[in-house]
Amino acid sequence: MYKKVMAGILLAVLLITTAYLMAQDNTGQRDAQGRRGFRQRFGTWLEDIDKAYQANDWDKMGQLIEQMKQDSQRMREAGPPGADRGARVRPQIAAPAETDPVQTKSVVPASEQTIMMVLDDMFQNQRRSMMNVPPEDGKVLRLLTEALGAKTVVEIGTSNGYSGIWFCLALQKTGGRLITHDIDEGRASLARENFKKAGVDNLVTLVMGDAHETILKLEGPIDILFLDADKDGYLDYLNKLLPKVRPGGLILSHNTSMRGQMADFINAITTNPALETVFIHQDAQGLGITLKKR
Ligand SMILES: C[S@@+](CC[C@H](N)C(=O)[O-])C[C@H]1O[C@@H](n2cnc3c(N)ncnc32)[C@H](O)[C@@H]1O
C-alpha cells in the first residue's frame, strides 16, 4: 500500500515536471521540430511509466525514470538545433537527411557514422578521469590532419583513445596512420577496445612505456606531432621530435591555457624563428598550433 502511494506521488511529480518542461520548451528555445521530438519522446515515456505502474513493475519504473532524466539532461546540454556547440557539448550524430531536414548541413556521412557513435559514447560514458580533449578540439585535430593530408601522426598521451579516434576520422581518408604513446596500461587497454569498436585499430600503433624513452625509436618524417601527456615534459618531447617533424608539418600542443606549467615549452614554440604558433580555445583548455616553417 505504502509503495503504491509513493509511486502515485512520484507519477504526479513526473507529470508536473513534464508539463513544466514542455511549457519551457514552448517559449521559443527550440524550433518546431525540436518541440515535436521532445513531446513525442516524453509522451512515450509517460505512457510506459504508467504501464509499469499499473503492472506493479517497480524495477521497470526506476529504469524509465532514470532514462528520462538522462535524456532531458542531454537535450538541455545540446541546446537549440544548429546552435554553436561548445566545450561541454557532445559531438552530434545527425539523423539521416530525409528525417531531419533542419540539420541537413551536419549530416554525418555513412563512412563516419560508426566512429562518431563511438566518440559520442566515449564522451557520454568514459570521459571522467580520462582527461580527453573536448569535442571542439577533436574537430580541430581531425580538420588539420585531413587538410594536411597527413600520413604519419604521432600522439603523446593516448588515454582511452578519444583524441586518437578523432585523428583516425581524417587518417581513414588520407591513408595515414597514428602512432600513439601511453604509460598507463589501464587506459591503454580501454583505448585498444575503443579503437576496435570504432573500426580504426588497423590505423593505430599503440606504444607502451615512458614516452620520453619510447619516442627515441621513432623514425620521421612526422606530419603531425600531438602533445597531450605530462605538461612539464612538453619541451623534452619537442626537443627530441622536432628534427623528425617535416617542414610544413605541425606540432599541436594541448592544455596551453596552463601556461605556468609549460612556460619553457611556450617560450620555445613562440621564439624559434623556424616555427609559427597560434593558440586557440584559450578560454577553455587551450590548443597550440605550431607550423614548422623550414
Ligand atoms: C591528458 S591524457 C591524454 C588524453 C588523450 N589525448 C585524449 O584526448 O583522449 C594524458 C595521458 O598521458 C599519459 N602519460 C603521462 N605521462 C606519460 C609519459 N611519460 N609517457 C607516456 N604517457 C604518459 C597518461 O597516462 C594519460 O593517459
XYZ file of C-alpha atoms and ligand atoms in Angstrom:
321
model
C 0.000 0.000 0.000
C 2.791 2.407 1.047
C 4.697 1.645 -2.155
C 1.585 2.367 -4.229
C 1.009 5.730 -2.552
C 4.672 6.668 -3.084
C 4.504 5.612 -6.725
C 1.319 7.641 -7.195
C 3.057 10.729 -5.763
C 6.088 10.074 -7.985
C 3.882 9.832 -11.050
C 2.154 13.119 -10.194
C 5.528 14.859 -9.740
C 6.687 13.497 -13.074
C 3.563 14.748 -14.855
C 4.009 18.227 -13.364
C 7.732 18.265 -14.249
C 6.997 17.176 -17.798
C 4.275 19.810 -18.206
C 6.750 22.410 -16.923
C 9.494 21.286 -19.311
C 7.068 21.328 -22.237
C 5.932 24.835 -21.307
C 9.583 25.958 -21.157
C 10.112 24.353 -24.491
C 7.251 26.420 -25.872
C 8.945 29.707 -25.006
C 10.813 29.714 -28.266
C 14.014 27.978 -27.170
C 13.722 25.252 -29.760
C 12.357 25.081 -33.252
C 9.167 23.277 -34.234
C 10.929 20.025 -34.958
C 12.725 20.064 -31.616
C 9.403 20.576 -29.801
C 7.753 17.717 -31.660
C 10.604 15.329 -30.869
C 10.611 16.427 -27.248
C 6.865 15.851 -26.818
C 6.925 12.531 -28.635
C 9.769 11.236 -26.519
C 8.415 12.334 -23.154
C 4.845 11.352 -24.035
C 6.000 7.820 -24.825
C 7.909 7.595 -21.585
C 4.960 8.699 -19.511
C 2.828 6.018 -21.127
C 5.495 3.396 -20.401
C 5.886 4.581 -16.816
C 2.120 4.411 -16.364
C 2.065 0.857 -17.766
C 4.861 -0.196 -15.423
C 2.942 1.390 -12.527
C -0.258 -0.483 -13.432
C 1.737 -3.721 -13.609
C 3.446 -3.049 -10.255
C 6.801 -3.343 -12.065
C 8.978 -1.162 -9.773
C 12.284 -2.032 -11.424
C 10.999 -1.011 -14.830
C 9.636 2.252 -13.432
C 13.001 3.072 -11.913
C 14.801 2.374 -15.200
C 12.393 4.500 -17.237
C 12.642 7.438 -14.852
C 16.445 7.274 -14.936
C 16.431 7.219 -18.768
C 14.045 10.144 -18.876
C 16.303 12.175 -16.550
C 19.374 11.425 -18.678
C 17.641 12.353 -21.912
C 16.317 15.586 -20.510
C 19.870 16.451 -19.379
C 21.265 15.642 -22.842
C 18.656 17.858 -24.549
C 19.486 20.733 -22.201
C 23.214 20.362 -22.983
C 22.664 20.124 -26.723
C 20.806 23.460 -26.839
C 18.727 24.600 -29.769
C 19.361 22.783 -33.055
C 22.053 24.490 -35.117
C 23.493 26.354 -32.128
C 27.238 26.572 -31.659
C 28.211 23.564 -29.593
C 30.808 24.432 -27.020
C 33.203 22.535 -24.794
C 30.503 20.927 -22.685
C 28.525 19.575 -25.586
C 28.862 16.091 -27.014
C 29.669 15.653 -30.704
C 26.425 15.463 -32.609
C 25.261 12.485 -34.627
C 22.717 13.810 -37.042
C 19.768 11.738 -38.169
C 19.553 10.878 -41.890
C 18.660 13.891 -44.028
C 15.216 12.635 -45.041
C 14.046 12.515 -41.420
C 15.984 15.561 -40.303
C 15.596 18.412 -42.797
C 16.608 21.074 -40.252
C 20.050 19.577 -39.703
C 20.861 18.533 -43.246
C 24.107 20.510 -43.191
C 25.563 18.461 -40.363
C 24.526 15.017 -41.540
C 27.282 12.513 -40.847
C 28.345 10.533 -43.920
C 27.950 6.758 -43.718
C 31.740 6.229 -43.603
C 31.953 8.278 -40.382
C 28.869 7.086 -38.536
C 30.447 4.240 -36.565
C 33.329 6.424 -35.458
C 31.034 9.277 -34.445
C 28.858 6.869 -32.471
C 31.883 5.523 -30.597
C 33.150 9.078 -29.909
C 29.714 10.051 -28.673
C 29.535 7.017 -26.407
C 33.022 7.695 -25.013
C 32.106 11.322 -24.369
C 28.918 10.316 -22.579
C 30.260 7.389 -20.572
C 34.043 7.357 -20.257
C 35.370 10.877 -20.088
C 35.598 11.067 -16.311
C 39.268 10.625 -15.300
C 40.288 10.124 -18.938
C 41.332 13.777 -19.396
C 40.135 13.768 -23.008
C 40.269 16.741 -25.316
C 36.884 18.414 -25.640
C 34.969 17.716 -28.881
C 35.726 21.135 -30.376
C 39.456 20.390 -30.064
C 38.866 16.913 -31.503
C 37.292 18.533 -34.549
C 40.352 20.750 -34.994
C 42.680 17.720 -34.806
C 40.639 15.971 -37.462
C 40.380 19.011 -39.686
C 44.116 19.804 -39.637
C 45.048 16.170 -40.252
C 42.738 15.923 -43.221
C 43.727 19.331 -44.630
C 47.415 18.414 -44.415
C 46.838 15.002 -45.990
C 48.862 13.658 -43.050
C 50.353 10.200 -43.415
C 52.050 9.980 -40.012
C 50.562 11.389 -36.829
C 52.442 10.895 -33.561
C 50.494 11.342 -30.346
C 51.956 11.515 -26.834
C 49.172 10.681 -24.370
C 46.657 8.122 -25.661
C 44.410 7.799 -22.607
C 41.325 5.814 -23.720
C 41.881 6.760 -27.374
C 39.401 9.646 -27.668
C 41.687 12.159 -29.432
C 43.269 9.289 -31.363
C 39.893 8.363 -32.832
C 39.347 11.985 -33.931
C 42.688 11.722 -35.771
C 41.565 8.443 -37.329
C 38.471 10.110 -38.801
C 40.929 12.001 -41.014
C 43.516 9.230 -41.395
C 40.986 6.849 -42.926
C 40.723 9.425 -45.738
C 44.406 10.385 -46.049
C 45.602 6.776 -45.943
C 47.768 7.632 -42.941
C 48.451 6.065 -39.542
C 48.606 7.053 -35.911
C 51.452 6.135 -33.577
C 50.255 6.871 -30.062
C 52.096 6.566 -26.739
C 50.984 5.976 -23.171
C 52.453 4.764 -19.918
C 49.224 3.620 -18.247
C 48.124 0.071 -19.092
C 44.561 0.533 -17.763
C 43.775 3.447 -20.074
C 45.680 1.840 -22.938
C 43.626 -1.351 -22.798
C 40.452 0.745 -22.896
C 41.939 2.551 -25.905
C 42.536 -0.772 -27.685
C 38.885 -1.701 -27.170
C 37.709 1.699 -28.389
C 39.925 1.622 -31.494
C 38.444 -1.770 -32.323
C 34.856 -0.654 -31.761
C 35.439 2.370 -34.000
C 36.935 0.089 -36.659
C 40.223 2.009 -36.757
C 42.533 -0.410 -34.939
C 44.265 -1.161 -38.248
C 45.336 2.508 -38.440
C 46.834 2.673 -34.959
C 50.067 1.551 -33.297
C 49.964 1.917 -29.530
C 53.407 2.145 -27.898
C 53.535 1.420 -24.165
C 56.046 2.902 -21.720
C 57.547 6.235 -20.751
C 57.274 8.271 -23.941
C 60.397 10.260 -23.072
C 62.229 6.990 -23.789
C 59.992 5.216 -26.323
C 59.897 8.143 -28.792
C 63.650 7.843 -29.298
C 62.949 4.905 -31.603
C 60.565 6.872 -33.833
C 61.531 7.494 -37.396
C 60.450 10.543 -39.386
C 59.032 12.193 -41.268
C 56.225 13.125 -38.900
C 53.400 15.197 -40.379
C 51.675 15.988 -37.094
C 53.014 15.706 -33.556
C 50.332 15.981 -30.856
C 51.468 16.585 -27.269
C 48.914 15.738 -24.574
C 50.744 13.993 -21.712
C 52.871 15.256 -18.770
C 52.834 19.046 -19.173
C 56.325 19.650 -17.808
C 57.637 17.134 -20.335
C 56.470 19.022 -23.456
C 59.828 20.749 -24.014
C 61.688 17.433 -23.861
C 59.235 15.878 -26.360
C 59.691 18.895 -28.634
C 63.487 18.804 -28.480
C 63.548 15.083 -29.245
C 60.986 15.091 -32.047
C 61.210 18.482 -33.768
C 64.028 17.272 -36.059
C 61.706 14.462 -37.222
C 58.729 16.711 -37.978
C 58.817 17.506 -41.680
C 58.957 21.120 -42.896
C 55.322 22.150 -43.334
C 54.338 19.767 -40.545
C 52.508 20.734 -37.362
C 53.147 20.446 -33.637
C 49.841 20.548 -31.755
C 50.017 21.058 -28.010
C 47.069 20.598 -25.668
C 46.323 22.484 -22.431
C 48.264 25.592 -23.393
C 45.986 27.506 -21.016
C 48.185 26.013 -18.266
C 50.992 28.349 -19.243
C 52.641 28.237 -15.817
C 53.373 24.521 -16.069
C 54.801 24.732 -19.557
C 56.408 28.182 -19.693
C 59.649 26.796 -21.155
C 57.771 24.976 -23.910
C 55.588 28.006 -24.764
C 58.752 30.077 -24.926
C 60.356 27.576 -27.308
C 57.441 27.467 -29.751
C 56.959 31.226 -29.788
C 60.583 32.352 -30.111
C 62.103 29.830 -32.537
C 62.271 31.600 -35.936
C 61.644 28.312 -37.742
C 58.244 27.999 -36.032
C 54.995 29.926 -36.249
C 52.459 29.411 -33.469
C 48.863 30.384 -32.799
C 46.797 29.497 -29.741
C 43.098 28.727 -29.919
C 40.414 27.847 -27.378
C 42.487 29.549 -24.671
C 39.328 30.298 -22.683
C 38.903 26.503 -22.385
C 41.881 24.118 -22.168
C 43.851 25.746 -24.955
C 45.383 24.273 -28.086
C 48.680 25.443 -29.587
C 49.089 25.051 -33.346
C 52.700 25.364 -34.457
C 53.865 25.238 -38.048
C 57.407 24.062 -38.722
C 58.214 26.512 -41.496
C 61.508 25.022 -42.616
C 45.525 14.135 -20.946
S 45.645 12.408 -21.084
C 45.560 12.157 -22.816
C 44.189 12.386 -23.371
C 44.033 11.961 -24.807
N 44.971 12.656 -25.661
C 42.629 12.250 -25.256
O 42.305 13.423 -25.512
O 41.830 11.307 -25.337
C 47.341 12.159 -20.733
C 47.844 10.746 -20.896
O 49.268 10.809 -20.920
C 49.773 9.684 -20.290
N 51.153 9.978 -19.839
C 51.561 10.799 -18.833
N 52.900 10.790 -18.740
C 53.369 9.964 -19.705
C 54.660 9.549 -20.131
N 55.761 9.981 -19.533
N 54.733 8.691 -21.156
C 53.629 8.234 -21.794
N 52.379 8.605 -21.436
C 52.237 9.456 -20.412
C 48.806 9.418 -19.151
O 48.866 8.069 -18.757
C 47.463 9.821 -19.769
O 46.767 8.705 -20.254
